[in-house]
Amino acid sequence: MTVSHIYTVAFLGIEAREVDVQVHIAEGGGGQFNIVGLADKAVAESRERVRAALSAIGLSLPWQRVTVNLAPADMPKEGSHYDLPIALGLLAAMGVLPADEMAGYLALGELSLDGQVTAVAGVLPAALAAAEAGRGIVCPAANGPEAAWVGGLDIVATPSLIGFVNHIKGVQVLGRPEAKLADEATNAPDLKDVKGQESAKRALEIAAAGGHNMLMIGPPGSGKSMLAQRLPGLLPPLDAKEALEISMIRSLAGELPDGAISRRRPFRNPHHSASMAALIGGGLKVKPGEVSLAHLGVLFLDELPEFQRAVLDSLRQPMETGEAVVARANAHVRYPARFQLVAAMNPCRCGYLSDPARACPRAPKCAIDYQSRISGPLFDRIDIHVEAPALGINELRDERPCESSAVIRARIRAARVIQTERYKADGIRCNARMGHRHIRRHCALTKELGDLLQQAMEQLGLSARAYDRILKVSR
């Protein structure tokens, strides 16, 4: 009887949980090859990929009973990244690779039928898990730059199964991969390209400075989308910890090209036909949704009323808690989702409510019907509402230079420095993240201002949440 061990991971949200891949070869069995441990179909199909990959390097499965146990056995195992650890565990059990050395590695990768090791999702969180457990990591060569961001880690990034065997035997040496930083776009959208809309620009600057959610309402072609696309360029770059956190989410979603990490804040712009699983997360393998891919960045929802109402209302909990929770019968997964919501909408279905010559015959009832597609609780969670009116021909022909994003970004960074200093003892970084105790401490009102706000609350019928948000924006 021969048993070998190598390790891999199962993903639960952004958490990588260690899995012990145990390979047992016993007498008899006539070439049976079984995988146990609550494996899904993709893992069960590893048998055929491993069999073909071994054949490609001139080996065959022993004519004995092979059992692969993925422990703990009661934790679901999903995905094709189990191919490589199963193959390496099998080679160790067969005596081709040293079993004691394989037990010091965590491996993940998909095998092609010719023995190549192809890229998989989640290498960055897996590398962090390997470092925490004091193990090295074996991963596809294409994912090597991801793993290289984890310092002090023994990394073997192999292009093929035979390449790793030769590396262990000393026949060839696979060099340590280098961490990559994504090239930042030099032609990013600039606010100086947006004509007019001074009020909306000012609102965008305040939203960027304080991290506030924002809604723009205006007719088609008034520049709402242009303004939203320029918001990421106004925000301060990610620090190292934030960049790593975002990259872990993108790695799980398979959206980390060449393993390169970016310091630019994400900008996600899902179409209004997006499902709840696409926006919040979920699906067959409980993947992160748009709200998590926009973590620490901007989530832009254009044509807001065109989204399904249930989909929009599912945003309410992530907007309050900063995380998306996906509950399933066999899994309870949490993804970080601390995003800044920027939404845009027309005032009514036809879009020309304020233009008597172009408005539809149902105005203004059409506007009431159209805007009622968005629930009051969601409206209540958006700090800034601003109108973006149609531009006149004089504004479009105006050739005077507008303020560039660089100039506005400098003011925003100065404001963020002030907020960082103000909240250094509170564990938050911007005004929008203030809780009740922070508001009491940092937003004290004089009697005159308190009376004015009370009058506004009574006349406009504002909620307690609106009261807090008015103070946050004012701060």
XYZ file of C-alpha atoms in Angstrom:
475
model
C 0.000 0.000 0.000
C 1.300 3.433 -1.019
C -0.123 6.809 0.121
C 1.136 10.261 -0.881
C 0.048 13.762 0.128
C 0.027 17.101 -1.668
C -2.152 20.122 -0.970
C -4.459 22.411 -2.908
C -7.310 24.778 -2.023
C -11.085 25.063 -2.192
C -12.495 28.563 -2.504
C -15.213 29.924 -0.252
C -15.636 33.554 -1.275
C -12.153 35.098 -1.278
C -11.051 32.603 1.368
C -8.827 29.759 0.167
C -9.294 26.701 2.389
C -6.606 24.052 2.346
C -7.436 20.643 0.867
C -5.268 17.568 1.497
C -5.003 15.534 -1.717
C -4.339 11.961 -0.599
C -3.470 9.404 -3.267
C -3.662 5.716 -2.336
C -2.487 2.849 -4.547
C -3.593 -0.621 -3.436
C -3.158 -4.121 -4.837
C -5.881 -5.446 -7.098
C -8.620 -3.376 -8.630
C -7.677 -3.835 -12.275
C -6.844 -0.167 -12.994
C -9.754 1.454 -11.162
C -9.315 5.193 -10.585
C -11.725 6.811 -8.104
C -11.924 10.369 -6.782
C -13.816 10.859 -3.511
C -14.402 13.843 -1.224
C -17.561 15.635 -2.449
C -16.136 16.441 -5.882
C -18.228 18.088 -8.610
C -18.317 16.969 -12.242
C -15.284 19.051 -13.288
C -13.208 17.380 -10.558
C -14.523 13.916 -11.422
C -13.495 14.486 -15.037
C -9.917 15.032 -13.825
C -9.456 11.259 -14.111
C -9.461 11.399 -17.893
C -7.323 14.553 -18.135
C -4.761 13.111 -15.713
C -4.744 9.777 -17.529
C -4.110 11.488 -20.892
C -1.477 13.874 -19.443
C 0.463 10.958 -17.934
C 0.307 9.152 -21.254
C 1.687 12.283 -22.964
C 4.842 12.117 -20.813
C 5.300 8.391 -21.390
C 3.670 7.019 -18.243
C 0.544 4.997 -17.627
C -1.617 4.473 -14.574
C -0.642 1.444 -12.496
C -2.782 -1.648 -13.033
C -3.959 -1.348 -9.452
C -6.710 0.377 -7.519
C -6.074 4.151 -7.309
C -8.114 6.205 -4.845
C -7.810 9.978 -4.544
C -9.349 11.475 -1.404
C -9.886 15.242 -1.203
C -9.965 15.994 2.521
C -11.898 17.284 4.350
C -14.404 15.053 2.631
C -17.490 17.059 3.639
C -16.365 20.314 1.952
C -17.535 20.795 -1.668
C -14.752 20.722 -4.285
C -15.378 22.585 -7.540
C -13.314 23.470 -10.583
C -10.589 22.130 -12.836
C -7.655 23.345 -10.709
C -7.563 19.953 -8.940
C -6.010 18.335 -12.047
C -2.406 19.250 -11.239
C -2.367 18.265 -7.548
C -4.039 14.940 -8.372
C -1.445 14.245 -11.072
C 1.482 15.223 -8.824
C 0.109 13.173 -5.930
C -0.242 10.203 -8.255
C 3.352 10.612 -9.507
C 4.543 10.749 -5.900
C 2.594 7.606 -5.011
C 4.105 5.870 -8.056
C 7.630 6.828 -6.936
C 8.305 9.129 -9.897
C 8.485 12.182 -7.598
C 9.734 12.276 -3.980
C 6.657 11.970 -1.763
C 8.179 13.868 1.178
C 9.018 16.852 -1.038
C 5.543 16.919 -2.639
C 3.965 17.139 0.820
C 5.583 20.575 1.172
C 3.748 22.039 -1.830
C 0.306 23.452 -2.543
C -0.589 22.954 -6.202
C -3.330 24.074 -8.567
C -3.675 24.020 -12.333
C -5.651 22.465 -15.163
C -4.096 19.809 -17.376
C -4.583 19.596 -21.106
C -4.511 16.222 -22.810
C -0.951 16.767 -24.070
C 0.378 17.421 -20.559
C 0.419 21.210 -20.654
C -0.588 23.095 -17.495
C -3.131 25.790 -18.339
C -4.180 28.881 -16.373
C -6.808 28.733 -13.635
C -8.569 31.319 -11.471
C -7.688 32.049 -7.852
C -3.887 31.652 -7.838
C -3.308 34.843 -5.820
C -5.477 33.850 -2.814
C -4.048 30.325 -3.107
C -0.513 31.721 -2.912
C -1.431 33.664 0.229
C -2.842 30.471 1.752
C 0.358 28.585 0.852
C 2.518 31.252 2.476
C 0.385 31.177 5.620
C 0.738 27.388 5.836
C 4.492 27.535 5.231
C 4.328 25.653 1.922
C 5.572 26.324 -1.577
C 3.204 26.621 -4.526
C 3.078 24.898 -7.905
C 0.972 26.763 -10.476
C 0.659 27.262 -14.236
C 3.362 29.421 -15.824
C 0.661 31.831 -17.017
C -0.350 32.468 -13.388
C 3.182 32.789 -12.062
C 3.212 36.629 -11.909
C 0.125 36.467 -9.668
C 1.831 34.208 -7.146
C 5.001 36.309 -7.308
C 3.226 39.142 -5.472
C 3.424 37.022 -2.317
C 6.932 37.613 -1.032
C 9.133 34.910 0.468
C 7.206 32.104 -1.223
C 8.793 29.135 -3.021
C 7.064 29.313 -6.436
C 7.320 26.766 -9.218
C 5.421 28.106 -12.237
C 5.456 25.299 -14.766
C 4.207 25.288 -18.360
C 3.814 21.505 -18.429
C 3.707 18.383 -16.297
C 7.000 17.097 -17.691
C 8.546 20.524 -17.006
C 7.794 20.181 -13.303
C 9.095 16.582 -13.186
C 12.342 17.700 -14.831
C 12.610 20.627 -12.418
C 12.299 18.372 -9.366
C 14.813 15.918 -10.800
C 17.275 18.717 -11.594
C 17.215 18.186 -15.354
C 15.976 21.739 -15.958
C 15.406 24.770 -13.778
C 12.176 26.759 -13.837
C 13.003 30.340 -12.894
C 11.015 32.290 -10.326
C 8.324 34.381 -12.049
C 8.368 38.160 -11.712
C 5.502 40.185 -10.308
C 3.909 42.511 -12.865
C 2.277 45.908 -12.476
C -0.360 46.699 -15.096
C 0.372 49.561 -17.475
C -1.897 52.455 -16.555
C -3.733 54.013 -19.474
C -2.255 57.368 -20.433
C -5.315 58.345 -22.468
C -7.827 58.062 -19.634
C -11.018 60.138 -20.052
C -10.554 63.742 -18.897
C -13.170 66.075 -17.448
C -11.970 68.901 -19.671
C -13.707 67.107 -22.555
C -17.141 67.591 -20.927
C -18.824 70.813 -22.038
C -21.003 72.706 -19.568
C -22.673 70.783 -16.717
C -20.880 72.831 -14.068
C -23.310 71.785 -11.318
C -22.905 68.118 -12.180
C -19.115 68.503 -12.292
C -19.146 70.110 -8.865
C -21.352 67.294 -7.543
C -18.951 64.742 -9.077
C -16.018 66.402 -7.327
C -17.819 66.328 -3.965
C -18.787 62.674 -4.534
C -15.165 61.787 -5.325
C -13.812 63.710 -2.333
C -16.175 62.109 0.177
C -16.801 58.709 -1.447
C -20.522 59.451 -1.825
C -23.078 57.629 -3.960
C -24.495 59.826 -6.720
C -27.462 59.904 -9.106
C -27.581 62.045 -12.265
C -30.948 62.762 -13.900
C -31.171 64.341 -17.322
C -32.286 63.919 -20.937
C -30.401 61.738 -23.435
C -27.103 63.158 -24.625
C -26.557 65.562 -21.732
C -23.231 63.978 -20.719
C -24.193 61.768 -17.773
C -22.199 58.746 -18.946
C -19.208 60.930 -19.840
C -19.160 62.342 -16.325
C -19.384 58.901 -14.703
C -16.571 57.485 -16.847
C -14.263 60.233 -15.601
C -14.827 59.566 -11.909
C -12.145 56.822 -11.512
C -9.551 59.273 -12.840
C -10.425 61.689 -10.030
C -10.073 59.161 -7.215
C -6.762 58.611 -5.399
C -4.826 55.497 -6.455
C -5.104 52.308 -4.464
C -2.552 51.667 -1.763
C -0.710 48.335 -1.722
C -3.163 46.623 0.635
C -6.206 47.782 -1.351
C -4.627 46.732 -4.680
C -3.956 43.251 -3.286
C -7.517 42.952 -1.947
C -9.052 43.892 -5.290
C -6.649 41.630 -7.182
C -7.723 38.645 -5.070
C -11.323 39.183 -6.170
C -10.308 39.624 -9.812
C -8.139 36.510 -9.595
C -11.114 34.444 -8.410
C -13.184 35.847 -11.271
C -10.438 35.021 -13.788
C -10.016 38.719 -14.643
C -6.349 39.269 -13.810
C -4.661 39.337 -17.253
C -1.047 38.120 -17.166
C -1.187 38.252 -13.358
C -0.553 42.004 -13.426
C -1.878 44.078 -10.508
C -3.246 47.578 -11.119
C -3.220 50.588 -8.781
C -6.145 52.140 -10.634
C -9.563 51.927 -9.003
C -11.995 49.595 -10.807
C -14.866 50.908 -12.912
C -17.681 48.452 -13.625
C -20.494 49.289 -16.016
C -22.941 46.340 -16.227
C -25.744 46.411 -18.798
C -29.261 46.927 -17.470
C -30.160 43.359 -18.501
C -27.790 42.000 -15.800
C -29.264 39.331 -13.530
C -29.131 39.349 -9.735
C -26.374 36.702 -9.770
C -24.338 38.798 -12.209
C -24.687 41.934 -10.098
C -24.460 40.558 -6.538
C -22.660 37.266 -7.152
C -23.689 33.644 -7.215
C -24.359 31.209 -9.998
C -23.300 27.588 -10.106
C -19.890 28.190 -8.501
C -20.865 31.293 -6.454
C -18.608 33.673 -8.370
C -18.123 37.322 -7.326
C -20.588 39.735 -8.936
C -20.219 43.259 -10.290
C -20.564 44.824 -6.821
C -17.508 42.879 -5.647
C -15.523 43.489 -8.830
C -16.202 47.196 -8.180
C -14.893 46.902 -4.594
C -13.030 50.110 -3.607
C -13.962 51.556 -6.986
C -16.983 52.725 -8.974
C -20.124 50.819 -9.952
C -21.883 52.739 -12.730
C -25.492 51.834 -13.482
C -26.676 53.601 -16.615
C -30.405 53.717 -17.426
C -31.129 52.906 -13.774
C -34.929 52.333 -14.075
C -34.355 49.783 -16.856
C -32.772 47.336 -14.393
C -35.136 44.805 -12.856
C -36.517 46.168 -9.615
C -35.550 43.087 -7.623
C -31.986 43.371 -8.944
C -31.746 47.016 -7.870
C -33.190 46.308 -4.438
C -30.567 43.620 -3.929
C -28.013 46.460 -3.846
C -29.416 47.840 -0.609
C -27.685 45.418 1.733
C -24.190 45.683 0.119
C -24.462 49.479 0.103
C -25.017 49.476 3.864
C -22.653 46.702 4.986
C -19.917 46.803 2.343
C -20.170 43.106 1.569
C -22.242 40.827 -0.663
C -23.603 37.713 1.041
C -24.645 34.812 -1.180
C -26.570 32.116 0.696
C -26.931 28.617 -0.733
C -28.050 25.332 0.753
C -24.451 24.071 0.805
C -22.561 27.371 1.048
C -22.718 30.772 2.729
C -20.275 32.988 0.855
C -19.231 36.577 1.600
C -17.447 38.848 -0.853
C -16.265 42.394 -0.050
C -18.360 45.014 -1.874
C -17.398 48.483 -0.634
C -18.181 50.273 -3.895
C -19.185 53.812 -4.830
C -22.470 53.800 -6.736
C -22.920 56.266 -9.582
C -26.201 55.989 -11.453
C -27.734 57.831 -14.390
C -31.287 57.958 -15.660
C -33.625 59.865 -17.937
C -36.422 61.790 -16.194
C -39.032 59.704 -18.030
C -39.236 56.964 -20.642
C -39.060 59.321 -23.612
C -36.371 61.346 -21.856
C -37.623 64.836 -22.713
C -39.854 65.699 -19.775
C -38.587 69.280 -19.502
C -38.919 69.994 -23.240
C -42.606 70.712 -24.100
C -41.900 70.365 -27.811
C -40.521 66.833 -27.478
C -42.180 65.396 -24.353
C -44.670 62.580 -24.860
C -48.442 63.188 -24.393
C -48.428 61.316 -21.071
C -46.148 63.834 -19.319
C -45.854 64.318 -16.390
C -47.510 61.008 -15.445
C -44.944 59.098 -17.503
C -42.188 60.540 -15.289
C -43.959 59.408 -12.118
C -44.445 55.908 -13.516
C -40.866 55.715 -14.778
C -39.184 56.933 -11.601
C -41.381 54.742 -9.405
C -39.543 51.728 -10.800
C -36.822 52.617 -8.300
C -37.778 51.929 -4.699
C -37.734 54.639 -2.076
C -35.221 52.769 0.130
C -32.731 52.662 -2.753
C -33.209 56.375 -3.500
C -32.673 56.992 0.215
C -29.227 55.357 0.055
C -27.937 57.688 -2.665
C -26.287 60.724 -1.084
C -26.241 63.169 -4.001
C -28.984 63.703 -6.581
C -28.119 66.179 -9.330
C -29.761 67.270 -12.570
C -27.815 67.210 -15.818
C -29.906 69.418 -18.149
C -29.706 69.411 -21.929
C -26.863 71.533 -23.322
C -27.548 74.560 -25.511
C -25.715 75.204 -28.738
C -23.732 78.034 -27.157
C -22.333 75.678 -24.508
C -21.390 73.119 -27.147
C -19.579 75.728 -29.233
C -17.804 77.309 -26.277
C -14.060 76.874 -26.851
C -12.897 78.178 -23.481
C -10.782 75.532 -21.694
C -12.449 73.600 -18.895
C -10.736 72.376 -15.740
C -8.838 69.177 -16.359
C -9.089 66.029 -14.286
C -5.536 66.618 -13.023
C -6.477 69.968 -11.455
C -9.624 68.586 -9.820
C -7.821 65.427 -8.731
C -5.306 67.546 -6.793
C -8.145 69.167 -4.817
C -9.733 65.774 -4.173
C -6.473 64.295 -2.898
C -6.023 67.273 -0.574
C -9.549 66.666 0.752
C -8.810 62.966 1.238
C -5.643 63.810 3.200
C -7.742 65.970 5.547
C -10.256 63.147 6.003
C -7.531 60.566 6.621
C -6.131 62.751 9.388
C -9.600 63.468 10.806
C -10.602 59.783 10.993
C -7.229 58.205 11.823
C -8.582 57.037 15.186
C -11.884 55.791 13.708
C -10.655 53.222 11.179
C -12.343 54.919 8.195
C -10.978 57.050 5.365
C -13.720 59.252 3.974
C -16.910 61.059 4.954
C -19.261 58.544 3.326
C -18.034 55.795 5.701
C -19.031 57.655 8.882
C -21.317 55.818 11.291
C -23.607 57.336 13.910
C -20.874 57.783 16.495
C -18.586 59.415 13.911
C -21.358 61.796 12.860
C -21.980 62.848 16.448
C -18.271 63.519 16.889
C -17.434 65.223 13.600
C -20.708 66.811 12.420
C -21.925 68.804 15.414
C -24.447 71.508 14.418
C -25.064 74.937 15.859
C -28.601 75.648 17.079
C -29.381 77.687 13.945
C -28.209 74.941 11.607
C -30.008 72.292 13.643
C -33.268 74.250 13.402
C -32.804 74.675 9.650
C -32.190 70.964 9.128
C -35.180 70.092 11.316
C -37.393 72.338 9.199
C -36.143 70.697 6.020
C -36.707 67.223 7.452
C -40.304 68.055 8.388
C -41.216 69.784 5.131
C -39.581 67.217 2.832
C -40.473 64.138 4.882
C -36.874 62.904 4.989
C -35.820 59.728 6.810
C -33.287 59.290 9.589
C -30.889 57.832 7.014
C -31.302 60.972 4.899
C -30.535 63.066 7.983
C -27.201 61.266 8.413
C -26.366 61.518 4.729
C -27.043 65.249 4.610
C -24.527 65.695 7.413
C -21.962 63.470 5.688
C -22.184 65.402 2.409
C -22.116 68.728 4.262
C -19.002 67.653 6.142
